[in-house]
Amino acid sequence: MINVAIMGHGVVGSGVAEILINHPKRIADKVKDEVNVKYILDLRDFDNLPYSHKFIKDFNVILNDPDIQIVVEVMGGCTFAYDYVKACLLAGKSVCTSNKELVAVKGAELIKIANDKNVNFLFEASVGGGIPVLRPMVQCLTANEITEITGILNGTTNYILTKMINDNQSFSEALANAQALGYAEKDPTADVEGFDACRKICILASLGFGKHVYPEQVATKGITDVTLEDVEYASRLGYVIKLIGKARKLDNGNVTASVSPTLVSRSNMLSGVSDVFNAIMIRGDEVGDVMFYGRGAGKFPTASAVVGDVIDCAKHLKARKYLFWEDPSEPFVTDSSKDITKLYVRVKTNNTKALCEKLVEIFGNISYIKNDAENEVVFLTENDIEQVLLCKLEALHGIESIRTLHVID
Ligand code: HSE
């Protein structure tokens, strides 16, 4: 019998407990051994569950029980979760987690401890919820050099943007709906400011490119200032606005990473990813583009990925899975504004005619939308280094305000 402890009985934790406890035969058939949930750690009381007798409040019970070989961490955050996961790994227990903050911030350190102790540290659920993406990237695509990762990595913001695009709802209306439906947290900051997507692109980039990309190295911008006017202009230009996490390998081996509201061409497969769905496009030098699509959040989709890790761990108690990356010894992440991009530019001006003339002078024969009623001009640049494009924009005269968004075709 293989004994498991679950730390946390929130949305995902209860899903993990229910799958493991309700489907013992399904799991035993796959593992060729019984998988038993011995403890569930949570400070709250859960008196009326069929498995209430499994709850404990003291982490040391798990740590000091030599029968516990696999620990599931679904508490979230980076304080207790970090201390407990580190202690479990150091004690020679394998850990499976859905905690993207923990992996994005402490991944390299925890992976190294797992390696030294010859146990597994698995975190498939930390990116894309139920979508299998981390293992496929490092196992099925291992013949490739990964050159680019682009994704819609946050369900809440994708739902909000979909409502703005399809139903003409304002950002705050769409956010209120997302909260009413239980997609967004009461405090939706991590979703709408892009921090959640930032953690996920860190994990994807670290795994895909082999060295840790930390959240503070990712230029991160959320969707709070995307307006219905932007959505409308994007639509007229043949694009939809999505919150895109992106990481790219440069010719010198360094990488860039960013999270930003981005105009996505309607011909790009990511443009069709709506509502709370997530999608991750991975580009390999041999395979080309591969897209992974599905439910990126929610109790059972996420628990499905965690239990998949538990089963994998249970089947490979003596073998290390090759999900790893190192802490870079030299600078590895380059400022993403030094990378090539195309920009959407929306300018408010006191003289649209003069501005359009200047535009042609600076950018050549580009097409633009001239909105005299609003004193606005909107246009797309060609691909160039972002800093170069921003410098060119500084030369425009008569600007009252200007905003730019990334564009992908
Ligand atoms: N808040 C996240 C989202 C949950 O909306 O995608 C999954 O990480």
GROMACS .gro file of C-alpha atoms and ligand atoms in nm:
model
  417
    1MET     CA    1   0.000   0.000   0.000
    2ILE     CA    2   0.123   0.350  -0.086
    3ASN     CA    3   0.024   0.618   0.166
    4VAL     CA    4  -0.052   0.974   0.061
    5ALA     CA    5  -0.109   1.292   0.263
    6ILE     CA    6  -0.299   1.590   0.121
    7MET     CA    7  -0.211   1.935   0.256
    8GLY     CA    8  -0.509   2.166   0.200
    9HIS     CA    9  -0.879   2.088   0.155
   10GLY     CA   10  -0.991   2.387  -0.050
   11VAL     CA   11  -1.137   2.369  -0.400
   12VAL     CA   12  -0.854   2.168  -0.554
   13GLY     CA   13  -0.764   1.971  -0.238
   14SER     CA   14  -1.120   1.844  -0.194
   15GLY     CA   15  -1.121   1.742  -0.561
   16VAL     CA   16  -0.798   1.547  -0.514
   17ALA     CA   17  -0.935   1.376  -0.201
   18GLU     CA   18  -1.262   1.285  -0.374
   19ILE     CA   19  -1.092   1.137  -0.682
   20LEU     CA   20  -0.843   0.933  -0.477
   21ILE     CA   21  -1.102   0.814  -0.223
   22ASN     CA   22  -1.392   0.752  -0.464
   23HIS     CA   23  -1.195   0.562  -0.730
   24PRO     CA   24  -0.961   0.324  -0.544
   25LYS     CA   25  -0.989   0.042  -0.800
   26ARG     CA   26  -0.927   0.268  -1.101
   27ILE     CA   27  -0.612   0.395  -0.934
   28ALA     CA   28  -0.492   0.061  -0.794
   29ASP     CA   29  -0.526  -0.097  -1.140
   30LYS     CA   30  -0.294   0.167  -1.281
   31VAL     CA   31  -0.042   0.170  -0.998
   32LYS     CA   32  -0.059  -0.208  -0.934
   33ASP     CA   33  -0.085  -0.123  -0.566
   34GLU     CA   34  -0.339   0.037  -0.335
   35VAL     CA   35  -0.310   0.417  -0.296
   36ASN     CA   36  -0.441   0.521   0.044
   37VAL     CA   37  -0.515   0.878   0.157
   38LYS     CA   38  -0.390   0.857   0.517
   39TYR     CA   39  -0.407   1.222   0.624
   40ILE     CA   40  -0.563   1.549   0.510
   41LEU     CA   41  -0.408   1.858   0.667
   42ASP     CA   42  -0.636   2.158   0.714
   43LEU     CA   43  -0.689   2.397   1.006
   44ARG     CA   44  -1.063   2.406   0.942
   45ASP     CA   45  -1.307   2.141   1.068
   46PHE     CA   46  -1.478   1.912   0.818
   47ASP     CA   47  -1.707   1.702   1.039
   48ASN     CA   48  -1.963   1.568   0.797
   49LEU     CA   49  -1.756   1.407   0.526
   50PRO     CA   50  -1.727   1.030   0.476
   51TYR     CA   51  -1.353   1.079   0.526
   52SER     CA   52  -1.366   1.325   0.820
   53HIS     CA   53  -1.152   1.088   1.033
   54LYS     CA   54  -0.852   1.156   0.807
   55PHE     CA   55  -0.822   1.525   0.896
   56ILE     CA   56  -0.528   1.648   1.103
   57LYS     CA   57  -0.412   1.997   1.198
   58ASP     CA   58  -0.043   1.931   1.274
   59PHE     CA   59   0.197   1.914   0.978
   60ASN     CA   60   0.453   1.722   1.187
   61VAL     CA   61   0.226   1.418   1.184
   62ILE     CA   62   0.287   1.395   0.808
   63LEU     CA   63   0.654   1.481   0.826
   64ASN     CA   64   0.731   1.226   1.096
   65ASP     CA   65   0.529   0.938   0.953
   66PRO     CA   66   0.769   0.716   0.756
   67ASP     CA   67   0.471   0.546   0.585
   68ILE     CA   68   0.387   0.866   0.395
   69GLN     CA   69   0.572   0.846   0.065
   70ILE     CA   70   0.377   1.102  -0.137
   71VAL     CA   71   0.255   1.442  -0.021
   72VAL     CA   72   0.008   1.656  -0.217
   73GLU     CA   73   0.043   2.031  -0.156
   74VAL     CA   74  -0.269   2.225  -0.256
   75MET     CA   75  -0.263   2.500   0.007
   76GLY     CA   76  -0.133   2.774  -0.221
   77GLY     CA   77   0.095   3.066  -0.139
   78CYS     CA   78   0.463   3.065  -0.073
   79THR     CA   79   0.501   3.075   0.304
   80PHE     CA   80   0.374   2.761   0.482
   81ALA     CA   81   0.356   2.577   0.152
   82TYR     CA   82   0.726   2.642   0.090
   83ASP     CA   83   0.833   2.536   0.441
   84TYR     CA   84   0.623   2.220   0.434
   85VAL     CA   85   0.715   2.113   0.080
   86LYS     CA   86   1.085   2.170   0.145
   87ALA     CA   87   1.068   1.972   0.469
   88CYS     CA   88   0.886   1.684   0.298
   89LEU     CA   89   1.138   1.667   0.014
   90LEU     CA   90   1.429   1.680   0.260
   91ALA     CA   91   1.264   1.394   0.448
   92GLY     CA   92   1.265   1.187   0.128
   93LYS     CA   93   0.896   1.217   0.042
   94SER     CA   94   0.781   1.293  -0.312
   95VAL     CA   95   0.561   1.601  -0.354
   96CYS     CA   96   0.288   1.682  -0.609
   97THR     CA   97   0.157   2.038  -0.617
   98SER     CA   98  -0.078   2.266  -0.808
   99ASN     CA   99   0.081   2.573  -0.648
  100LYS     CA  100   0.208   2.793  -0.933
  101GLU     CA  101   0.339   3.065  -0.703
  102LEU     CA  102   0.555   2.813  -0.518
  103VAL     CA  103   0.693   2.661  -0.838
  104ALA     CA  104   0.747   2.997  -1.009
  105VAL     CA  105   0.932   3.143  -0.712
  106LYS     CA  106   1.107   2.842  -0.554
  107GLY     CA  107   1.107   2.583  -0.834
  108ALA     CA  108   1.484   2.561  -0.895
  109GLU     CA  109   1.559   2.517  -0.525
  110LEU     CA  110   1.289   2.254  -0.467
  111ILE     CA  111   1.379   2.062  -0.783
  112LYS     CA  112   1.742   2.048  -0.667
  113ILE     CA  113   1.641   1.913  -0.326
  114ALA     CA  114   1.417   1.651  -0.491
  115ASN     CA  115   1.708   1.555  -0.716
  116ASP     CA  116   1.951   1.527  -0.424
  117LYS     CA  117   1.704   1.313  -0.228
  118ASN     CA  118   1.608   1.103  -0.533
  119VAL     CA  119   1.238   1.177  -0.496
  120ASN     CA  120   0.990   1.341  -0.733
  121PHE     CA  121   0.861   1.698  -0.730
  122LEU     CA  122   0.575   1.713  -0.981
  123PHE     CA  123   0.358   2.014  -1.066
  124GLU     CA  124   0.160   1.942  -1.386
  125ALA     CA  125  -0.150   2.117  -1.239
  126SER     CA  126   0.038   2.444  -1.184
  127VAL     CA  127  -0.002   2.549  -1.548
  128GLY     CA  128  -0.321   2.510  -1.748
  129GLY     CA  129  -0.515   2.327  -1.473
  130GLY     CA  130  -0.630   2.002  -1.632
  131ILE     CA  131  -0.443   2.052  -1.959
  132PRO     CA  132  -0.147   1.817  -1.997
  133VAL     CA  133   0.131   2.052  -2.107
  134LEU     CA  134   0.444   2.028  -1.890
  135ARG     CA  135   0.509   1.657  -1.940
  136PRO     CA  136   0.424   1.663  -2.312
  137MET     CA  137   0.666   1.954  -2.353
  138VAL     CA  138   0.962   1.779  -2.190
  139GLN     CA  139   0.884   1.420  -2.285
  140CYS     CA  140   0.691   1.404  -2.613
  141LEU     CA  141   0.865   1.712  -2.758
  142THR     CA  142   1.206   1.631  -2.614
  143ALA     CA  143   1.358   1.587  -2.962
  144ASN     CA  144   1.304   1.958  -3.021
  145GLU     CA  145   1.469   2.276  -2.915
  146ILE     CA  146   1.178   2.482  -2.778
  147THR     CA  147   1.200   2.827  -2.931
  148GLU     CA  148   0.877   2.996  -2.829
  149ILE     CA  149   0.590   2.950  -2.584
  150THR     CA  150   0.274   3.158  -2.618
  151GLY     CA  151  -0.038   3.110  -2.415
  152ILE     CA  152  -0.370   3.220  -2.278
  153LEU     CA  153  -0.288   3.117  -1.924
  154ASN     CA  154  -0.560   3.270  -1.710
  155GLY     CA  155  -0.924   3.165  -1.730
  156THR     CA  156  -1.070   3.460  -1.539
  157THR     CA  157  -0.922   3.726  -1.765
  158ASN     CA  158  -1.007   3.526  -2.075
  159TYR     CA  159  -1.368   3.511  -1.958
  160ILE     CA  160  -1.372   3.889  -1.895
  161LEU     CA  161  -1.219   3.970  -2.235
  162THR     CA  162  -1.459   3.729  -2.409
  163LYS     CA  163  -1.755   3.911  -2.252
  164MET     CA  164  -1.610   4.247  -2.359
  165ILE     CA  165  -1.557   4.120  -2.715
  166ASN     CA  166  -1.880   3.923  -2.766
  167ASP     CA  167  -2.131   4.099  -2.540
  168ASN     CA  168  -1.996   4.453  -2.530
  169GLN     CA  169  -1.970   4.439  -2.150
  170SER     CA  170  -1.733   4.687  -1.984
  171PHE     CA  171  -1.436   4.553  -1.789
  172SER     CA  172  -1.607   4.610  -1.453
  173GLU     CA  173  -1.938   4.454  -1.565
  174ALA     CA  174  -1.755   4.148  -1.699
  175LEU     CA  175  -1.547   4.120  -1.381
  176ALA     CA  176  -1.860   4.134  -1.165
  177ASN     CA  177  -2.011   3.852  -1.375
  178ALA     CA  178  -1.694   3.646  -1.345
  179GLN     CA  179  -1.710   3.689  -0.967
  180ALA     CA  180  -2.080   3.597  -0.956
  181LEU     CA  181  -2.006   3.278  -1.148
  182GLY     CA  182  -1.721   3.191  -0.911
  183TYR     CA  183  -1.445   3.220  -1.175
  184ALA     CA  184  -1.274   3.523  -1.025
  185GLU     CA  185  -1.174   3.551  -0.662
  186LYS     CA  186  -1.333   3.819  -0.441
  187ASP     CA  187  -0.991   3.984  -0.465
  188PRO     CA  188  -0.918   3.929  -0.834
  189THR     CA  189  -0.586   4.119  -0.833
  190ALA     CA  190  -0.363   3.824  -0.923
  191ASP     CA  191  -0.583   3.743  -1.223
  192VAL     CA  192  -0.658   4.088  -1.365
  193GLU     CA  193  -0.312   4.235  -1.301
  194GLY     CA  194  -0.149   3.941  -1.481
  195PHE     CA  195   0.042   3.798  -1.180
  196ASP     CA  196  -0.119   3.454  -1.216
  197ALA     CA  197  -0.033   3.435  -1.588
  198CYS     CA  198   0.317   3.562  -1.504
  199ARG     CA  199   0.378   3.270  -1.265
  200LYS     CA  200   0.258   3.027  -1.531
  201ILE     CA  201   0.479   3.164  -1.808
  202CYS     CA  202   0.771   3.148  -1.561
  203ILE     CA  203   0.710   2.776  -1.511
  204LEU     CA  204   0.667   2.708  -1.883
  205ALA     CA  205   0.977   2.909  -1.975
  206SER     CA  206   1.190   2.757  -1.699
  207LEU     CA  207   1.097   2.407  -1.807
  208GLY     CA  208   1.111   2.474  -2.178
  209PHE     CA  209   1.441   2.661  -2.172
  210GLY     CA  210   1.606   2.478  -1.880
  211LYS     CA  211   1.686   2.768  -1.648
  212HIS     CA  212   1.474   2.945  -1.389
  213VAL     CA  213   1.283   3.249  -1.511
  214TYR     CA  214   1.164   3.442  -1.203
  215PRO     CA  215   0.838   3.645  -1.186
  216GLU     CA  216   1.021   3.975  -1.133
  217GLN     CA  217   1.207   3.921  -1.463
  218VAL     CA  218   0.882   3.910  -1.661
  219ALA     CA  219   0.738   4.239  -1.789
  220THR     CA  220   0.382   4.197  -1.662
  221LYS     CA  221   0.078   4.402  -1.748
  222GLY     CA  222  -0.282   4.307  -1.674
  223ILE     CA  223  -0.611   4.388  -1.845
  224THR     CA  224  -0.749   4.658  -1.615
  225ASP     CA  225  -0.705   4.941  -1.864
  226VAL     CA  226  -0.832   4.758  -2.172
  227THR     CA  227  -1.141   4.947  -2.286
  228LEU     CA  228  -1.435   4.865  -2.510
  229GLU     CA  229  -1.290   5.119  -2.756
  230ASP     CA  230  -0.969   4.910  -2.778
  231VAL     CA  231  -1.180   4.599  -2.835
  232GLU     CA  232  -1.370   4.777  -3.112
  233TYR     CA  233  -1.057   4.914  -3.283
  234ALA     CA  234  -0.896   4.569  -3.262
  235SER     CA  235  -1.201   4.415  -3.422
  236ARG     CA  236  -1.195   4.665  -3.711
  237LEU     CA  237  -0.830   4.572  -3.768
  238GLY     CA  238  -0.908   4.196  -3.770
  239TYR     CA  239  -0.789   4.113  -3.419
  240VAL     CA  240  -0.920   4.018  -3.075
  241ILE     CA  241  -0.759   4.121  -2.746
  242LYS     CA  242  -0.629   3.841  -2.523
  243LEU     CA  243  -0.404   3.834  -2.216
  244ILE     CA  244  -0.098   3.660  -2.359
  245GLY     CA  245   0.196   3.513  -2.174
  246LYS     CA  246   0.492   3.478  -2.403
  247ALA     CA  247   0.850   3.353  -2.376
  248ARG     CA  248   1.102   3.336  -2.658
  249LYS     CA  249   1.452   3.204  -2.697
  250LEU     CA  250   1.687   3.456  -2.856
  251ASP     CA  251   1.977   3.372  -3.089
  252ASN     CA  252   2.230   3.430  -2.808
  253GLY     CA  253   2.062   3.166  -2.591
  254ASN     CA  254   1.897   3.416  -2.355
  255VAL     CA  255   1.522   3.442  -2.331
  256THR     CA  256   1.257   3.712  -2.305
  257ALA     CA  257   0.928   3.675  -2.122
  258SER     CA  258   0.622   3.895  -2.090
  259VAL     CA  259   0.255   3.900  -1.999
  260SER     CA  260   0.041   4.164  -2.165
  261PRO     CA  261  -0.294   4.235  -2.324
  262THR     CA  262  -0.224   4.158  -2.688
  263LEU     CA  263  -0.407   4.193  -3.017
  264VAL     CA  264  -0.425   3.841  -3.162
  265SER     CA  265  -0.501   3.806  -3.531
  266ARG     CA  266  -0.827   3.627  -3.605
  267SER     CA  267  -0.624   3.384  -3.819
  268ASN     CA  268  -0.421   3.275  -3.513
  269MET     CA  269  -0.563   2.969  -3.333
  270LEU     CA  270  -0.531   3.145  -2.997
  271SER     CA  271  -0.792   3.400  -3.107
  272GLY     CA  272  -1.062   3.130  -3.093
  273VAL     CA  273  -0.991   3.037  -2.730
  274SER     CA  274  -1.286   3.183  -2.539
  275ASP     CA  275  -1.444   3.199  -2.195
  276VAL     CA  276  -1.250   3.033  -1.913
  277PHE     CA  277  -1.053   2.807  -2.147
  278ASN     CA  278  -0.673   2.819  -2.165
  279ALA     CA  279  -0.444   2.730  -2.454
  280ILE     CA  280  -0.069   2.702  -2.481
  281MET     CA  281   0.115   2.709  -2.813
  282ILE     CA  282   0.463   2.560  -2.807
  283ARG     CA  283   0.701   2.599  -3.098
  284GLY     CA  284   0.969   2.336  -3.146
  285ASP     CA  285   1.239   2.350  -3.413
  286GLU     CA  286   1.141   2.007  -3.551
  287VAL     CA  287   0.768   1.983  -3.483
  288GLY     CA  288   0.660   2.342  -3.553
  289ASP     CA  289   0.363   2.471  -3.354
  290VAL     CA  290   0.171   2.246  -3.116
  291MET     CA  291  -0.131   2.373  -2.925
  292PHE     CA  292  -0.264   2.242  -2.593
  293TYR     CA  293  -0.621   2.343  -2.511
  294GLY     CA  294  -0.868   2.278  -2.230
  295ARG     CA  295  -0.996   2.379  -1.890
  296GLY     CA  296  -0.731   2.580  -1.714
  297ALA     CA  297  -0.899   2.601  -1.376
  298GLY     CA  298  -1.171   2.450  -1.161
  299LYS     CA  299  -1.196   2.178  -0.898
  300PHE     CA  300  -1.193   1.856  -1.097
  301PRO     CA  301  -0.990   1.966  -1.403
  302THR     CA  302  -0.709   2.077  -1.170
  303ALA     CA  303  -0.750   1.778  -0.938
  304SER     CA  304  -0.731   1.553  -1.245
  305ALA     CA  305  -0.379   1.682  -1.313
  306VAL     CA  306  -0.273   1.652  -0.948
  307VAL     CA  307  -0.399   1.293  -0.921
  308GLY     CA  308  -0.222   1.216  -1.250
  309ASP     CA  309   0.099   1.326  -1.079
  310VAL     CA  310   0.021   1.117  -0.770
  311ILE     CA  311  -0.029   0.808  -0.987
  312ASP     CA  312   0.290   0.883  -1.179
  313CYS     CA  313   0.479   0.924  -0.851
  314ALA     CA  314   0.332   0.603  -0.712
  315LYS     CA  315   0.438   0.413  -1.025
  316HIS     CA  316   0.789   0.559  -1.014
  317LEU     CA  317   0.876   0.568  -0.646
  318LYS     CA  318   1.230   0.459  -0.726
  319ALA     CA  319   1.277   0.662  -1.046
  320ARG     CA  320   1.314   1.035  -1.100
  321LYS     CA  321   1.092   1.204  -1.358
  322TYR     CA  322   1.284   1.444  -1.574
  323LEU     CA  323   1.094   1.764  -1.496
  324PHE     CA  324   1.375   1.995  -1.401
  325TRP     CA  325   1.559   2.320  -1.453
  326GLU     CA  326   1.854   2.494  -1.292
  327ASP     CA  327   1.913   2.828  -1.130
  328PRO     CA  328   2.103   3.030  -1.394
  329SER     CA  329   2.455   3.126  -1.290
  330GLU     CA  330   2.466   3.408  -1.548
  331PRO     CA  331   2.201   3.657  -1.666
  332PHE     CA  332   1.950   3.456  -1.866
  333VAL     CA  333   1.647   3.681  -1.911
  334THR     CA  334   1.669   3.980  -2.143
  335ASP     CA  335   1.431   4.276  -2.112
  336SER     CA  336   1.141   4.189  -2.342
  337SER     CA  337   1.136   4.543  -2.488
  338LYS     CA  338   1.459   4.444  -2.668
  339ASP     CA  339   1.265   4.174  -2.853
  340ILE     CA  340   1.089   4.206  -3.186
  341THR     CA  341   0.718   4.282  -3.180
  342LYS     CA  342   0.444   4.458  -3.367
  343LEU     CA  343   0.252   4.728  -3.179
  344TYR     CA  344  -0.104   4.855  -3.175
  345VAL     CA  345  -0.086   5.230  -3.119
  346ARG     CA  346  -0.382   5.444  -3.012
  347VAL     CA  347  -0.313   5.816  -3.006
  348LYS     CA  348  -0.534   6.098  -2.886
  349THR     CA  349  -0.428   6.416  -3.060
  350ASN     CA  350  -0.528   6.777  -3.100
  351ASN     CA  351  -0.476   6.751  -3.476
  352THR     CA  352  -0.553   6.420  -3.644
  353LYS     CA  353  -0.459   6.546  -3.992
  354ALA     CA  354  -0.111   6.661  -3.888
  355LEU     CA  355  -0.055   6.344  -3.692
  356CYS     CA  356  -0.143   6.122  -3.988
  357GLU     CA  357   0.100   6.313  -4.209
  358LYS     CA  358   0.375   6.270  -3.948
  359LEU     CA  359   0.290   5.900  -3.917
  360VAL     CA  360   0.354   5.837  -4.283
  361GLU     CA  361   0.680   6.031  -4.258
  362ILE     CA  362   0.804   5.816  -3.970
  363PHE     CA  363   0.653   5.474  -4.039
  364GLY     CA  364   0.609   5.482  -4.418
  365ASN     CA  365   0.290   5.395  -4.595
  366ILE     CA  366   0.100   5.231  -4.308
  367SER     CA  367  -0.277   5.219  -4.290
  368TYR     CA  368  -0.455   5.375  -3.994
  369ILE     CA  369  -0.800   5.441  -3.852
  370LYS     CA  370  -0.869   5.814  -3.821
  371ASN     CA  371  -1.150   5.883  -3.575
  372ASP     CA  372  -1.216   6.258  -3.599
  373ALA     CA  373  -1.513   6.243  -3.363
  374GLU     CA  374  -1.287   6.123  -3.081
  375ASN     CA  375  -0.970   6.298  -3.201
  376GLU     CA  376  -0.801   5.960  -3.221
  377VAL     CA  377  -0.573   5.780  -3.463
  378VAL     CA  378  -0.513   5.407  -3.435
  379PHE     CA  379  -0.260   5.204  -3.632
  380LEU     CA  380  -0.043   4.893  -3.629
  381THR     CA  381   0.333   4.915  -3.674
  382GLU     CA  382   0.547   4.668  -3.864
  383ASN     CA  383   0.757   4.418  -3.667
  384ASP     CA  384   1.060   4.580  -3.508
  385ILE     CA  385   1.245   4.592  -3.176
  386GLU     CA  386   0.996   4.732  -2.926
  387GLN     CA  387   1.237   4.993  -2.791
  388VAL     CA  388   1.300   5.116  -3.148
  389LEU     CA  389   0.928   5.145  -3.213
  390LEU     CA  390   0.875   5.334  -2.887
  391CYS     CA  391   1.156   5.575  -2.981
  392LYS     CA  392   0.992   5.640  -3.316
  393LEU     CA  393   0.662   5.714  -3.142
  394GLU     CA  394   0.833   5.977  -2.930
  395ALA     CA  395   0.892   6.176  -3.248
  396LEU     CA  396   0.519   6.217  -3.310
  397HIS     CA  397   0.386   6.567  -3.238
  398GLY     CA  398   0.054   6.689  -3.103
  399ILE     CA  399  -0.008   6.388  -2.882
  400GLU     CA  400  -0.243   6.423  -2.586
  401SER     CA  401  -0.216   6.059  -2.485
  402ILE     CA  402  -0.078   5.743  -2.637
  403ARG     CA  403  -0.110   5.377  -2.553
  404THR     CA  404   0.043   5.072  -2.708
  405LEU     CA  405  -0.039   4.702  -2.695
  406HIS     CA  406   0.152   4.405  -2.835
  407VAL     CA  407   0.025   4.240  -3.151
  408ILE     CA  408   0.066   3.882  -3.273
  409ASP     CA  409  -0.039   3.761  -3.617
  410HSE     N1  410  -0.743   3.212  -1.117
  410HSE     C1  411  -0.687   3.118  -1.210
  410HSE     C2  412  -0.752   3.140  -1.347
  410HSE     C3  413  -0.708   2.979  -1.159
  410HSE     O1  414  -0.852   3.211  -1.356
  410HSE     O2  415  -0.704   3.086  -1.446
  410HSE     C4  416  -0.618   2.876  -1.217
  410HSE     O3  417  -0.483   2.901  -1.198
   0.00000   0.00000   0.00000
